[in-house]
C-alpha positions in Angstrom: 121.2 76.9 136.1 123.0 75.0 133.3 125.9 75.1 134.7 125.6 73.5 137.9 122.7 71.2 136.3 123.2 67.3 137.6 121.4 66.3 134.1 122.3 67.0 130.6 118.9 66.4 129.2 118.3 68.7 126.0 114.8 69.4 127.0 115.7 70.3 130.2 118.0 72.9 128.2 115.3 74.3 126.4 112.9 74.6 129.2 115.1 76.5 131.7 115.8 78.7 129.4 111.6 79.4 128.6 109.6 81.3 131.1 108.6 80.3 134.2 104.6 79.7 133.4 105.8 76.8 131.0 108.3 75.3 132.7 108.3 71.3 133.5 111.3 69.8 134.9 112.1 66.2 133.6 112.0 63.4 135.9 116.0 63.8 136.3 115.2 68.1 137.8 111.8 67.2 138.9 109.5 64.9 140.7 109.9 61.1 139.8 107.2 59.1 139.6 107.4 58.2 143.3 106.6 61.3 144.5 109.8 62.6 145.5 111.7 65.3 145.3 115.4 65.7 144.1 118.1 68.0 145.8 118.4 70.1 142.5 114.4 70.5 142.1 113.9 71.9 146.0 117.2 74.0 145.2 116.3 75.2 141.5 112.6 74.8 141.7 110.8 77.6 139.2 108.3 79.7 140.9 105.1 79.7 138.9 103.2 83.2 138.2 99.5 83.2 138.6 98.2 85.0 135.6 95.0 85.8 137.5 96.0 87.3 140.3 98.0 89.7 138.2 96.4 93.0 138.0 96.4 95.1 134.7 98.3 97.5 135.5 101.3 94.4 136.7 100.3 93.0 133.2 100.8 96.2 131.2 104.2 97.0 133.0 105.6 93.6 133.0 105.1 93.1 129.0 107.2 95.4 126.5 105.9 95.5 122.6 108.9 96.1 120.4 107.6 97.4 116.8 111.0 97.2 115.3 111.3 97.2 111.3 113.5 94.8 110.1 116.4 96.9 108.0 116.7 95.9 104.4 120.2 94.3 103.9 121.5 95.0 100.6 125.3 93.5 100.5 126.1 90.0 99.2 125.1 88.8 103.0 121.9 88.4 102.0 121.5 85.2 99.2 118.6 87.0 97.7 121.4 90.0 97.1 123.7 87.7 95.6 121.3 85.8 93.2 119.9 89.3 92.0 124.1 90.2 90.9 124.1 86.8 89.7 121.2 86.9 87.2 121.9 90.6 85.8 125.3 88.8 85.2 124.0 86.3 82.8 122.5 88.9 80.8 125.2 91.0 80.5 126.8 88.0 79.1 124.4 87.4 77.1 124.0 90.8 75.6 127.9 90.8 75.0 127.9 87.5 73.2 125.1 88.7 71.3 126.7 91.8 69.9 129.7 90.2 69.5 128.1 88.5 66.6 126.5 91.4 65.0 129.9 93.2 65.0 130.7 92.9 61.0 131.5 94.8 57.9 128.5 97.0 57.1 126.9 96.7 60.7 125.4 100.5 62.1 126.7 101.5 65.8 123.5 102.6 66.2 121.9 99.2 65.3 124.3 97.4 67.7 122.9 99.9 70.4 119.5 99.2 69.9 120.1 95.6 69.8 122.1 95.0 72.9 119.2 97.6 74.7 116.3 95.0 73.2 118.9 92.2 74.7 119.0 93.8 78.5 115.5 95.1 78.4 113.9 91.9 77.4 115.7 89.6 78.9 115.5 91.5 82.6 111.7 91.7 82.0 111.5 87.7 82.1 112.7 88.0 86.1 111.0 89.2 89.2 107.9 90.3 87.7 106.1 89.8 91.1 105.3 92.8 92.4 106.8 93.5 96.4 104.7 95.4 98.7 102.6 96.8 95.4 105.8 98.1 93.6 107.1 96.7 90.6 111.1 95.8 91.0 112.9 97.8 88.5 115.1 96.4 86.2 116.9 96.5 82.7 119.9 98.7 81.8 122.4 100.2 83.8 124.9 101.1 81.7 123.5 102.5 78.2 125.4 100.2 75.4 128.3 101.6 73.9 130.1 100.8 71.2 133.2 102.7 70.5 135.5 102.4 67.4 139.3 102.3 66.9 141.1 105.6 68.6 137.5 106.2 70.8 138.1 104.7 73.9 134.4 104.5 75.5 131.4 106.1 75.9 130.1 106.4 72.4 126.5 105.8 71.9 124.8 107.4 69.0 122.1 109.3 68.3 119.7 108.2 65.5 120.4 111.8 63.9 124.6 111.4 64.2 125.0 107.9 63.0 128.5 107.5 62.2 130.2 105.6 59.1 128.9 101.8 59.5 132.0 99.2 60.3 134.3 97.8 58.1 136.8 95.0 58.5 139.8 95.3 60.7 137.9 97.8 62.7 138.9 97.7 66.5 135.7 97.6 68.4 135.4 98.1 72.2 131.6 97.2 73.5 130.7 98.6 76.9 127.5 98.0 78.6 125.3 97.4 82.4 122.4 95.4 83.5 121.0 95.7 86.6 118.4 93.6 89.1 116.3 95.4 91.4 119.4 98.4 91.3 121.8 95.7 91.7 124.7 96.3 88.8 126.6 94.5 86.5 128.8 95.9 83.8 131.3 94.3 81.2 133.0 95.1 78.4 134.8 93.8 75.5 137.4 94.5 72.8 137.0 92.7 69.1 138.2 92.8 65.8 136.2 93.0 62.9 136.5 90.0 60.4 136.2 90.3 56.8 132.9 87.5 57.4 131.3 86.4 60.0 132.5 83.0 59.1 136.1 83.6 59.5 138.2 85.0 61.9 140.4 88.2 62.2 143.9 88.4 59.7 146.7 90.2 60.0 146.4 91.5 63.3 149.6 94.1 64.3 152.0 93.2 66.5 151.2 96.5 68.9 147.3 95.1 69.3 148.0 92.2 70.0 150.3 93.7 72.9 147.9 96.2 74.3 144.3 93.8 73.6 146.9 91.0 76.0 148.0 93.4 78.4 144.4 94.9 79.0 142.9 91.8 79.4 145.5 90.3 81.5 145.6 93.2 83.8 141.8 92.7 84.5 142.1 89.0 85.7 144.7 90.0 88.1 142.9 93.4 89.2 139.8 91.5 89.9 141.8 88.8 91.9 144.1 91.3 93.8 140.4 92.9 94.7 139.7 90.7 97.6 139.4 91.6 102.0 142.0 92.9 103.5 144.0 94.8 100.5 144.3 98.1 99.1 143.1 100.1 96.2 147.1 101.4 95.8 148.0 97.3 95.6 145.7 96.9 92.7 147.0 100.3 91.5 150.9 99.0 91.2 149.8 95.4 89.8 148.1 97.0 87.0 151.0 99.2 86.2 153.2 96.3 86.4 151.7 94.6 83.7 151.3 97.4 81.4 155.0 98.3 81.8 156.0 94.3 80.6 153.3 94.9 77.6 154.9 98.2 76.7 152.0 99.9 76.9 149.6 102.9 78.5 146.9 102.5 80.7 144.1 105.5 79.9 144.5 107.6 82.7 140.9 109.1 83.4 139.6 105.0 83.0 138.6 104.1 87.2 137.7 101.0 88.8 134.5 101.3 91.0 132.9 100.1 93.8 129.4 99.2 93.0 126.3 99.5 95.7 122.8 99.5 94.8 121.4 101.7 92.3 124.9 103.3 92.5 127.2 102.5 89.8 130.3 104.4 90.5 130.8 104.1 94.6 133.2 106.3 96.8 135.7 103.5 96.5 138.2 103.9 93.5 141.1 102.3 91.7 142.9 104.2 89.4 144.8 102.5 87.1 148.4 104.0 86.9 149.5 106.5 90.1 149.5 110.3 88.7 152.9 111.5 87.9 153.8 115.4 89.4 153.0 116.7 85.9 149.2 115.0 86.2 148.9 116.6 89.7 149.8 119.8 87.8 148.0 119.6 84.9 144.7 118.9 87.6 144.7 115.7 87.8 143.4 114.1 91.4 145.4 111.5 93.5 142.7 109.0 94.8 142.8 108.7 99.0 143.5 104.7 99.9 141.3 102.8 100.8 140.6 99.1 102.1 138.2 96.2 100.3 135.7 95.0 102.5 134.0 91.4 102.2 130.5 91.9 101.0 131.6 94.4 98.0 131.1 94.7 94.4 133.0 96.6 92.4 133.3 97.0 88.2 137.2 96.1 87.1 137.7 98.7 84.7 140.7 98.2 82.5 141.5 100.5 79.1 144.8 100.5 77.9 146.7 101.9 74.5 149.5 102.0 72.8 149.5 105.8 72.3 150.2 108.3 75.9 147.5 107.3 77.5 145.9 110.3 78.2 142.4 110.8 76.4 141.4 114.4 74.8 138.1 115.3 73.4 137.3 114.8 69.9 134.1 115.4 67.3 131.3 112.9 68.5 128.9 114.3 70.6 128.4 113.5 74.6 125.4 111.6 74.8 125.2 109.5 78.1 124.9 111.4 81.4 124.1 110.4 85.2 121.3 113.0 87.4 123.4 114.5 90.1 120.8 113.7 92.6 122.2 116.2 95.2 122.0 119.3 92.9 118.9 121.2 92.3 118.5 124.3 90.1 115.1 126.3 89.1 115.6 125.9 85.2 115.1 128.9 82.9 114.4 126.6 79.7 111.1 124.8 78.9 113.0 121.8 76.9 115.7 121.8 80.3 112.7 121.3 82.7 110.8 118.7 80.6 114.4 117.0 79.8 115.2 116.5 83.8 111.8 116.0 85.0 111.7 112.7 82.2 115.1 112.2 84.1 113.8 112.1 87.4 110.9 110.3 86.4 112.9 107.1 84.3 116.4 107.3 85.4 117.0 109.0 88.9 119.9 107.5 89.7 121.6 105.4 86.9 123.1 106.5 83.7 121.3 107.1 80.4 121.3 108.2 76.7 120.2 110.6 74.9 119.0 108.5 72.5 116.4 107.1 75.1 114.0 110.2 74.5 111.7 110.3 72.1 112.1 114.2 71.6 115.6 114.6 70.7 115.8 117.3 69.2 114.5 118.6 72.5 116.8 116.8 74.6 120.2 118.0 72.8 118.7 121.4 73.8 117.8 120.9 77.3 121.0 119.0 78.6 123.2 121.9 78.2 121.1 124.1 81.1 121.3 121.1 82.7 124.7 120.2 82.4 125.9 124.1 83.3 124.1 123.9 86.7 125.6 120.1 87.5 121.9 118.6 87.5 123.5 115.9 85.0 127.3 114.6 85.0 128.4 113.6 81.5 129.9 110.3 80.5 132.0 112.3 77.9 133.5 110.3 74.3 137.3 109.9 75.0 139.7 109.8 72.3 143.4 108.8 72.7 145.8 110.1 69.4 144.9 108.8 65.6 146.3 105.4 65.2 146.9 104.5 68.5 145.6 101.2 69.1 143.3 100.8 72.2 141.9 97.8 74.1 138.9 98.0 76.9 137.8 95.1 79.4 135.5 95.2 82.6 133.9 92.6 84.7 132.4 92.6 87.8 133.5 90.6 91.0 131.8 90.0 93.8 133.7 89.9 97.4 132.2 86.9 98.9 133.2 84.8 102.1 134.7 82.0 99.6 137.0 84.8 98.1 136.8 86.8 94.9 134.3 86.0 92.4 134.6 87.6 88.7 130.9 87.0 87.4 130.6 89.0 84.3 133.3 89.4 81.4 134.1 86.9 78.4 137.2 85.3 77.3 139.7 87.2 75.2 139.2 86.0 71.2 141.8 83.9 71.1 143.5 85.7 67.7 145.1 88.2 70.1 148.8 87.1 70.7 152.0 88.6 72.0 155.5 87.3 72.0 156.0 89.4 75.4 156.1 88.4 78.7 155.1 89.3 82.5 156.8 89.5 85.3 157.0 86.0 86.9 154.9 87.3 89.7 152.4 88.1 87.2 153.0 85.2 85.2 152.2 82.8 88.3 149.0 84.6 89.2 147.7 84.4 85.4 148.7 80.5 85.4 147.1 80.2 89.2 143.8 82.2 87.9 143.9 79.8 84.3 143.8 76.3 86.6 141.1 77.6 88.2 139.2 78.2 85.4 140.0 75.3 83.9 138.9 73.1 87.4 135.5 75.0 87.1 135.2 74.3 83.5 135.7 70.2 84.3 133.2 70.3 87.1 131.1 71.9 85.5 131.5 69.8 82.5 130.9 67.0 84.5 127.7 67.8 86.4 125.9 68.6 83.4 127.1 65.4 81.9 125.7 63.5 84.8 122.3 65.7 84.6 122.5 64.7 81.6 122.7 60.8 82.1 120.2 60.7 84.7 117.5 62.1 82.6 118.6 59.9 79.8 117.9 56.9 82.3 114.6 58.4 83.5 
């Protein structure tokens, strides 16, 4: 009927296209005033139904009930999605800055644990405290903090029984740690040096940390803007090794980028960040299958590189953070196994955890090795690379959004690392592309809050 419609009129648009019972031609379609009839209302004129001449049964067959649930969309197409990533962000931010400042001579890894855990926990707590359908939305830590020192390259969280020797300046300190939103993740981490005050910055950095804390942090600004629709986890793959190759540096082998979903921290997607040479393969290493980014992804930008092989190896401190295998189950022989995994189930089904979360641990240390030995829990184990190696860790986490790539987590390198050595120029225009961005953010945001600032001077 629209198409061969003499009149144009909107409403006559909308009431065509409404069943018959409420349909009233315009003047134009329908009767004028007059009395008369137009050509196109005796062609096109809508045949009313009598509603009570209809029997019941017409009635019952003629109207169909759909009962549909609406699916839950949990991908960055839905805003509410994206603000949830947004605001476990700022207080993975805010955690990180936080530490940052606690990290000096004297200072207890086990203290900077606790704190950045009081940090995420309280902070999370503040948002969404409205219960939906009856049900609390879960929130606070997704990634236990972890703060590892000099040759450790991650992973290290303390129990209160195992503290380890407190810092002391010149310490290289790599902070790693996750907040989430209602199972929506973000993760960061950071690499520091510890000054001699808080007051005063780092001295007599070597030439070799400067290279790898560079190369590390470079390589993350371009893996998270090579992670964008359309490319591959092998592009990212070669870009990374590109720049670690101009820094003469490793990257850690074992260290993955991750594709993040909700309540799942480390998605089937992967990155690895240097391709496995035949004597990996043969040594057991696993070549990753290729895959394609998608718009509407998040995924944690994992970068750890050294100046030793690369190639972590086990060392003295003890694994303490571990993930429940959710699709393994296993009758446990133990009574400290069974009460360990059923205060697993009950507090951290899906994301990983501490040790040092459970009040019994004593009774914990004993329980996770059943569990461990019949893959009910997957350690998060300590990895070492060789004494004196010097080794640098940044993450962030992008989001893939119709705009393009959006890194929302991570802080700026401390600007006392410095390298006389330079990228390719490929590299070196992608750094200096990613650096005007940030800097024409920086102004506009500058600037807004400036004018915020006027107006509510004037008011």
């Amino acid at each position: 009927l629209h198409s061969t419609a003499p009149c144009n009129c909107t409403r006559c648009f909308v009431i065509l296209c409404m069943p018959p019972k409420r349909a009233i031609p315009c003047y134009t379609c329908g009767p004028p005033n007059d009395g008369t009839e137009s050509p196109f209302y005796q062609q096109c004129q809508l045949q009313l139904f009598n509603e009570d001449s209809m029997s019941d049964d017409e009635s019952s067959t003629g109207s169909v009930e759909e009962n549909v649930e609406a699916e839950e969309i949990t991908d960055l197409s839905n805003s509410d999605v994206c603000t949830k990533y947004q605001e476990a962000s700022k207080i993975v931010n805010l955690a990180l800055t936080g530490l940052i400042s606690q990290c000096i001579p004297g200072a207890k890894i086990l203290d900077l644990c606790n704190f950045g855990t009081t940090i995420i926990n309280t902070q999370a707590m503040k948002l969404y405290q409205k219960k939906v359908n009856g049900v609390a939305v879960e929130r606070g830590v997704a990634f236990p903090v972890c703060v590892s020192v000099n040759d450790v390259i991650c992973n290290h969280s303390p129990l209160a029984s195992e503290e380890t020797e407190p810092l002391k300046a010149g310490d290289i300190v790599k902070i790693d740690l996750g907040c989430h939103i209602d199972g929506y993740i973000s993760v960061a981490a950071h690499t520091l040096i510890v000054p001699e005050s808080p007051d005063s910055p780092p001295t007599a950095i070597s030439d070799e940390m400067g290279n790898v804390a560079v190369a590390a942090y470079n390589a993350m600004l371009v893996a998270a803007a090579s992670i964008k629709a359309g490319a591959t986890n092998k592009q990212v793959t070669d870009i990374v090794t590109k720049v670690a190759n101009s820094y003469g540096v490793n990257s850690i082998f074992s260290v993955r980028m991750h594709q993040m979903k909700r309540f799942v921290i480390d998605g089937v997607k992967e990155v690895a960040l240097r391709h496995p040479t035949a004597d990996d393969l043969e040594a057991g290493e696993q070549k990753l299958d290729e895959c394609t980014f998608e718009q509407a992804e998040v995924y944690a930008v994992d970068v750890a590189m050294s100046t030793g092989d690369g190639k972590p190896r086990p060392g003295v401190l003890r694994t303490t953070v571990f993930k429940r295998n959710v699709e393994a189950n296993y009758k446990l022989k133990m009574k400290n196994s069974r009460s360990l995994l059923a205060q697993v189930d009950k507090k951290f089904p899906t994301l990983p955890f501490t040790l040092a979360h459970f009040e019994d641990e004593r009774g914990a240390k004993m329980g996770v090795t059943e569990c461990v030995a019949h893959g009910l829990l997957t350690p998060y184990p300590v990895l070492h690379e060789a004494k004196d190696s010097n080794v640098a860790h940044f993450k962030c986490t992008v989001l893939l959004l119709p705009s393009g790539t959006a890194r929302v987590t991570g802080l700026t390198m401390p600007d006392y690392f410095k390298t006389e050595k330079k990228p390719e120029e490929d590299i070196q225009q992608m750094l200096d592309d990613i650096a005007a961005a940030a800097a024409k953010k920086a102004k506009k945001k500058a600037a807004k809050k400036k004018k915020k600032k006027a107006a509510a001077a004037s008011s």
